[in-house]
PDB file of C-alpha atoms in Angstrom:
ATOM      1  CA  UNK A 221     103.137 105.239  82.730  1.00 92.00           C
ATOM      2  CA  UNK A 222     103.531 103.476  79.459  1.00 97.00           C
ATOM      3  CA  UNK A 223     106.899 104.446  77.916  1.00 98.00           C
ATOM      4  CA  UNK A 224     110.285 104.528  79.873  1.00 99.00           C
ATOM      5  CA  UNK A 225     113.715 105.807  78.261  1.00 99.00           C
ATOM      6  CA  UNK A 226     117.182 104.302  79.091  1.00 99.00           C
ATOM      7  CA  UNK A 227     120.590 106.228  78.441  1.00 99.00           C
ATOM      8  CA  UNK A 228     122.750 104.187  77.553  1.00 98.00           C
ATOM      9  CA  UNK A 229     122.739 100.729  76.365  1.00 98.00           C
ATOM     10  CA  UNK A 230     126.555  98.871  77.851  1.00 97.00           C
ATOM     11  CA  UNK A 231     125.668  96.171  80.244  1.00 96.00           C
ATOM     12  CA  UNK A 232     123.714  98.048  82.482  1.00 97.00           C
ATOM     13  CA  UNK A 233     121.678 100.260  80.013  1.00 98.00           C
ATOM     14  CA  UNK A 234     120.737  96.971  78.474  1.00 98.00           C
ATOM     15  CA  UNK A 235     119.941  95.309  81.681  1.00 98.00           C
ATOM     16  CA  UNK A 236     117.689  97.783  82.542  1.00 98.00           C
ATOM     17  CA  UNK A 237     115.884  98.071  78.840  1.00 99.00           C
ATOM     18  CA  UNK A 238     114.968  94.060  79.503  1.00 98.00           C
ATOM     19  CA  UNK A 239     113.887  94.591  82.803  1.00 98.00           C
ATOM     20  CA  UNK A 240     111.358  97.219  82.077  1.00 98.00           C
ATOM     21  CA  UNK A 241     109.793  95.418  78.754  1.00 98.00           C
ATOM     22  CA  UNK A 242     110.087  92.321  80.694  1.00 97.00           C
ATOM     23  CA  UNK A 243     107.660  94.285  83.006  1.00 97.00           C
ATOM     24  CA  UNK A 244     105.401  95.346  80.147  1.00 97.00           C
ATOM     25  CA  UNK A 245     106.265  98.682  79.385  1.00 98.00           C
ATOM     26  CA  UNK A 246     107.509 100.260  76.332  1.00 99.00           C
ATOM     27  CA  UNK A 247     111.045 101.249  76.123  1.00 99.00           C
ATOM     28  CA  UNK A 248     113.066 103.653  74.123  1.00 99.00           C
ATOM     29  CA  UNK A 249     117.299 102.047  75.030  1.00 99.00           C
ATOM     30  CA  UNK A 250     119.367 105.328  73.480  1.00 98.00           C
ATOM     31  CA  UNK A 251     123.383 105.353  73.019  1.00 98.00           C
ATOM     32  CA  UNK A 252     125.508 107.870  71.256  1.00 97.00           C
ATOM     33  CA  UNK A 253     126.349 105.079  68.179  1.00 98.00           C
ATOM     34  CA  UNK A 254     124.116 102.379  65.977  1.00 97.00           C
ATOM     35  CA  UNK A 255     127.384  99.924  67.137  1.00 98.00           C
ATOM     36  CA  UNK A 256     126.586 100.419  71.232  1.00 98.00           C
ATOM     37  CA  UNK A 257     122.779 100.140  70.503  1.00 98.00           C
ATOM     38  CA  UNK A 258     122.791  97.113  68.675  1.00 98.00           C
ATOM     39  CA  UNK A 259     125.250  95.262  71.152  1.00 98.00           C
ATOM     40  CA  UNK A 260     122.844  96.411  73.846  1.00 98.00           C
ATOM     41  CA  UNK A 261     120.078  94.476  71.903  1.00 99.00           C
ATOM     42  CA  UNK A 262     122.083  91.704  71.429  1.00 98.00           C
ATOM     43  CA  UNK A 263     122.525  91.119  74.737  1.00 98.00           C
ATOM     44  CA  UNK A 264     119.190  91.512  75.469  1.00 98.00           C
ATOM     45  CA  UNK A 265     118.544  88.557  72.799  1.00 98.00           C
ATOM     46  CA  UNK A 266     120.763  86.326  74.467  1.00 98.00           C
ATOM     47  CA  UNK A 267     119.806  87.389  77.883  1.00 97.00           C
ATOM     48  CA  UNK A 268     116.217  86.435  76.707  1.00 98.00           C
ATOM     49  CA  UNK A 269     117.260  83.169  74.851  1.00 98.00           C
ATOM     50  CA  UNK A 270     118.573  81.821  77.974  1.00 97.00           C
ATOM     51  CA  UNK A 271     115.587  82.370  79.293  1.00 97.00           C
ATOM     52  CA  UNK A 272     113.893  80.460  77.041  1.00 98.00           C
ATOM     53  CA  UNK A 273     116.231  77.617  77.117  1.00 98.00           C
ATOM     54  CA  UNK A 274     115.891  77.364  80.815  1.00 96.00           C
ATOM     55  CA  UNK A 275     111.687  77.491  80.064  1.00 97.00           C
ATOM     56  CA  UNK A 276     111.573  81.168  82.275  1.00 96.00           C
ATOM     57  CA  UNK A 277     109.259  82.285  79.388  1.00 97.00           C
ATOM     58  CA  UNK A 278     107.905  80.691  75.552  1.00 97.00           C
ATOM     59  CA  UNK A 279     109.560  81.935  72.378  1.00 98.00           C
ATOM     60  CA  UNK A 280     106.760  84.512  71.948  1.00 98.00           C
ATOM     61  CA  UNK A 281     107.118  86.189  75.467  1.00 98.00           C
ATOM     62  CA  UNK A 282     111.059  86.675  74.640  1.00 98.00           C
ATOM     63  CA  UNK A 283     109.606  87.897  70.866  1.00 98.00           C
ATOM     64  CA  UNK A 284     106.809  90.503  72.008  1.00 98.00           C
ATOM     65  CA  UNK A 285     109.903  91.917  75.150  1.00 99.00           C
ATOM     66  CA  UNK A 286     112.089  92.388  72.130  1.00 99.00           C
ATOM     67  CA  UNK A 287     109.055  94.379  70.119  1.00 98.00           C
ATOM     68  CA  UNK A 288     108.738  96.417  73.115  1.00 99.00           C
ATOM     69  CA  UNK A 289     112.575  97.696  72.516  1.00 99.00           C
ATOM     70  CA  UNK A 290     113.092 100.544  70.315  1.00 98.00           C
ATOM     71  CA  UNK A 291     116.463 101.921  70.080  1.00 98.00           C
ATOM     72  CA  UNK A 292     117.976 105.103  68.769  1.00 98.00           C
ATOM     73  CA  UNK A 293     120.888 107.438  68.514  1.00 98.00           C
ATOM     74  CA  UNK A 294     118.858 110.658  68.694  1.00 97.00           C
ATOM     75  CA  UNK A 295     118.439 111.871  72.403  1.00 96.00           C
ATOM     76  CA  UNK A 296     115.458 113.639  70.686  1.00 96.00           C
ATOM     77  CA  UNK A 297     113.462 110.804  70.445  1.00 97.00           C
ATOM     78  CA  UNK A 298     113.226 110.718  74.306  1.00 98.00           C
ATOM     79  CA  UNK A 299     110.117 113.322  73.961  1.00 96.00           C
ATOM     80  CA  UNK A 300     107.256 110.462  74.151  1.00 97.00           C
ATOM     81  CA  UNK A 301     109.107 108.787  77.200  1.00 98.00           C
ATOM     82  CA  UNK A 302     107.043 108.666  80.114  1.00 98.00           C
ATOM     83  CA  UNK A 303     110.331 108.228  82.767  1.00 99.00           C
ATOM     84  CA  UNK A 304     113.963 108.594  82.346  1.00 99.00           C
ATOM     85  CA  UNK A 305     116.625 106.085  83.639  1.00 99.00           C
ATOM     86  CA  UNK A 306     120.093 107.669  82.724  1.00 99.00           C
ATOM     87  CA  UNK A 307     122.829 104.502  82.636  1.00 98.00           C
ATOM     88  CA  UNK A 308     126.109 106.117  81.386  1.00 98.00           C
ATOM     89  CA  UNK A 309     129.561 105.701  82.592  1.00 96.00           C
ATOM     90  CA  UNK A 310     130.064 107.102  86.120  1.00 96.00           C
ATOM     91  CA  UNK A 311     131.385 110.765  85.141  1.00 97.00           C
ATOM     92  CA  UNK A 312     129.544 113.379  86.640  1.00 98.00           C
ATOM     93  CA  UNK A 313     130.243 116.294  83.910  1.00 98.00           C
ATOM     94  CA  UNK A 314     128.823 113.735  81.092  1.00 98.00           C
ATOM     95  CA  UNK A 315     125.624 112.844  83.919  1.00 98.00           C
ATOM     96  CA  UNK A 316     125.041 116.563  84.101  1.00 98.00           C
ATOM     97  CA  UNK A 317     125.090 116.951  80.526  1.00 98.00           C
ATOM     98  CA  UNK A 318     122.889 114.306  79.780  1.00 98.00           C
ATOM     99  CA  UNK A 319     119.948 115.770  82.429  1.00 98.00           C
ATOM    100  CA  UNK A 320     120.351 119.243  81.083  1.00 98.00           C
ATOM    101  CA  UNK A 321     119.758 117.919  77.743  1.00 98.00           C
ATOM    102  CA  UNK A 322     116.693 115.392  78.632  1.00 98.00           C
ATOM    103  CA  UNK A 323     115.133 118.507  81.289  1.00 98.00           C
ATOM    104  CA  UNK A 324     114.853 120.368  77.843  1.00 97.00           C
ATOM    105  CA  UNK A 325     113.340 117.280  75.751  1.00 97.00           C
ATOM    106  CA  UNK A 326     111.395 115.814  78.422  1.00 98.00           C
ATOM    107  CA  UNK A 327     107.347 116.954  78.995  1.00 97.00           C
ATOM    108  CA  UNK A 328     107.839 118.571  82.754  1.00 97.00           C
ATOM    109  CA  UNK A 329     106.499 115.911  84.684  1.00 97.00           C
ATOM    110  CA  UNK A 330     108.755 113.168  83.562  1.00 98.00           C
ATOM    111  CA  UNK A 331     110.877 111.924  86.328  1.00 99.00           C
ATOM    112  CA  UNK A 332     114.647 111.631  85.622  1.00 99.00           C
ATOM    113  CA  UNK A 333     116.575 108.564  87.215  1.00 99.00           C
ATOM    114  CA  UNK A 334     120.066 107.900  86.938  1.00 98.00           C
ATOM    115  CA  UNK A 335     121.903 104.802  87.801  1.00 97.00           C
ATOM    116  CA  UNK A 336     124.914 106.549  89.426  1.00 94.00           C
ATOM    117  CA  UNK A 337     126.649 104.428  92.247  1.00 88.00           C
ATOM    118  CA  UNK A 338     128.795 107.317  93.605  1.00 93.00           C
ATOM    119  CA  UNK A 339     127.344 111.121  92.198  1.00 97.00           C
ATOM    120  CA  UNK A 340     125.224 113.078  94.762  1.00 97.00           C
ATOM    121  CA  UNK A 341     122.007 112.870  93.340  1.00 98.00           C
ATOM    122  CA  UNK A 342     121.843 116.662  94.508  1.00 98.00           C
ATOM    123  CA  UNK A 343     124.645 117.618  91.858  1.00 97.00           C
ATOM    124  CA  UNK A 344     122.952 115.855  89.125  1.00 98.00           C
ATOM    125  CA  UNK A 345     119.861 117.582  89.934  1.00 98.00           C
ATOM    126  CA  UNK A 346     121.593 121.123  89.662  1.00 98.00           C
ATOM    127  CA  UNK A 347     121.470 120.586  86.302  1.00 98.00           C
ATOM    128  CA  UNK A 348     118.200 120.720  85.724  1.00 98.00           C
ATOM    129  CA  UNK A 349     115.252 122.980  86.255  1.00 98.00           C
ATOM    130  CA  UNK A 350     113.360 120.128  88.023  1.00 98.00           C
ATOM    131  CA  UNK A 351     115.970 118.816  91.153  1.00 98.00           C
ATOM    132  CA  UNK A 352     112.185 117.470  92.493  1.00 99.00           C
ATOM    133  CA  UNK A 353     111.860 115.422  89.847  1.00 99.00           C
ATOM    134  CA  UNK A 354     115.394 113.899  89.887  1.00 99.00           C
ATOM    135  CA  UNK A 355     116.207 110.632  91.829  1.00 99.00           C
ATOM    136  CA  UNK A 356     119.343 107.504  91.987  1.00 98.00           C
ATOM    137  CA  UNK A 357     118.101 104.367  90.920  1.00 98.00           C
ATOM    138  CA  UNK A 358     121.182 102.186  91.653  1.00 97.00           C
ATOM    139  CA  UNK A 359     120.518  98.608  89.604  1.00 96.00           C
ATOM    140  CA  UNK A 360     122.666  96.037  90.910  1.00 95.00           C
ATOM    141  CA  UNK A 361     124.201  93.685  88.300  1.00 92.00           C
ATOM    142  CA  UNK A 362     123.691  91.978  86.739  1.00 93.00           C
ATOM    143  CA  UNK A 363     119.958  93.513  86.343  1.00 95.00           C
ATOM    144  CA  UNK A 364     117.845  90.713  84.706  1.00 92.00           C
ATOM    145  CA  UNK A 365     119.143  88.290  87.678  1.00 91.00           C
ATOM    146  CA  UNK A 366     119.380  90.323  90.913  1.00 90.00           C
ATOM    147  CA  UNK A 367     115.583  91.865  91.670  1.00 88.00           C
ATOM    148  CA  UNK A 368     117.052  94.516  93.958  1.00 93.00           C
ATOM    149  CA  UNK A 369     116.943  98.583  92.983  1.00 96.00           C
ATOM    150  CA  UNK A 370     118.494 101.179  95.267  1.00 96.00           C
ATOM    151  CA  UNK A 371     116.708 104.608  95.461  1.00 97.00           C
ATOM    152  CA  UNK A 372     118.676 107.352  96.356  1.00 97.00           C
ATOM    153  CA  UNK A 373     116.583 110.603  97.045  1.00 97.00           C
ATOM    154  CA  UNK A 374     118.675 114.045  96.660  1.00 97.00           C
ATOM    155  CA  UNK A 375     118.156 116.940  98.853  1.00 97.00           C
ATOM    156  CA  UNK A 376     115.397 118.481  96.715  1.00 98.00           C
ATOM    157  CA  UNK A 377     113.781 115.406  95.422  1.00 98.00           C
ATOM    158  CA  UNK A 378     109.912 115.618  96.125  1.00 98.00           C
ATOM    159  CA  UNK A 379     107.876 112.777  97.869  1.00 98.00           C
ATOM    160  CA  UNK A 380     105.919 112.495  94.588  1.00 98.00           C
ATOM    161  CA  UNK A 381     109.053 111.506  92.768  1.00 98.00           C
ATOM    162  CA  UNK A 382     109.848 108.644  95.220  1.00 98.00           C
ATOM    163  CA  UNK A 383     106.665 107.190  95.302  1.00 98.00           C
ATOM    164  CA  UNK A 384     106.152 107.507  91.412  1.00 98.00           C
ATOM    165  CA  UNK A 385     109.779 105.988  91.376  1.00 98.00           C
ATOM    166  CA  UNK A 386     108.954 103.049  94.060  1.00 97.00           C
ATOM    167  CA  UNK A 387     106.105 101.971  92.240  1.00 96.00           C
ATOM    168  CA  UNK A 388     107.926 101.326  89.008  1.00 96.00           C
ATOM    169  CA  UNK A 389     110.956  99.400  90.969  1.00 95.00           C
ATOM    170  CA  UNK A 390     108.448  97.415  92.390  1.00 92.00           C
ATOM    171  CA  UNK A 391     107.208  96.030  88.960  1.00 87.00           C
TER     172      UNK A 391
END
């Protein structure tokens, strides 16, 4: 797994975006406007300077996280991600939307996340033709600070999925 997407770039979206290039990965943080995006990666930047500040990590770990950030507008250019954490407003209709929408972009083996604090996972896996490969990933906030991730299986979410799921909380 090299690539992970994130839906949504507000405080949690962006949280979640650090986290994973903090962990080494490459990440694709999408929102539906260049504004949202690029408040997202400010955060990020001050998220990160404070880290430097504090001497967490040097001026060119924060610089190579940030060059592992790509952002975009275009839920299209989800089609190289490797796994799919959805961070959106907590609004089922717009949830179900978004997975029916990534189930078609996504290769067929990517798992699908979402960050959802109150949807049945189950429901948000009805909207796909993959419910195994859907799954809750609750991040607590604020996500660069508190190292805890709830995973929240639905009814028809495989064992595969969990694992593969478990494994990237856990890095």
């Amino acid at each position: 797994m090299k690539t992970i997407g994130v839906v949504g770039a507000g405080q949690m979206g962006s949280g979640i975006a650090q986290v994973c290039a903090q962990a080494g990965f490459s990440v694709i943080m999408n929102d539906i406007k260049d504004e949202f995006v690029n408040r997202g990666m400010d955060n990020i930047n001050k998220n990160l300077d404070r880290q430097v500040k504090k001497e967490k990590i040097t001026l060119e770990e924060k610089n190579e996280i940030i060059g592992r950030i790509k952002t975009s507008i275009q839920i299209e250019d989800f089609v190289p991600a490797d796994f799919m954490i959805e961070a959106v407003i907590e609004n089922e209709n717009l949830k179900k939307d978004i997975f029916a929408k990534l189930d078609n972009i996504c290769r067929k083996e990517v798992v699908l996340a979402t960050n959802t604090s109150s949807i049945p996972i189950t429901r948000i896996g009805a909207a796909t033709k993959r419910p195994d490969k859907v799954i809750g990933m609750h991040f607590m906030n604020p996500v660069p600070v508190m190292k805890l991730v709830e995973i929240i299986k639905g009814v028809a979410t495989s064992h595969e999925t969990l694992t593969i799921t478990k494994d990237l909380a856990e890095r």
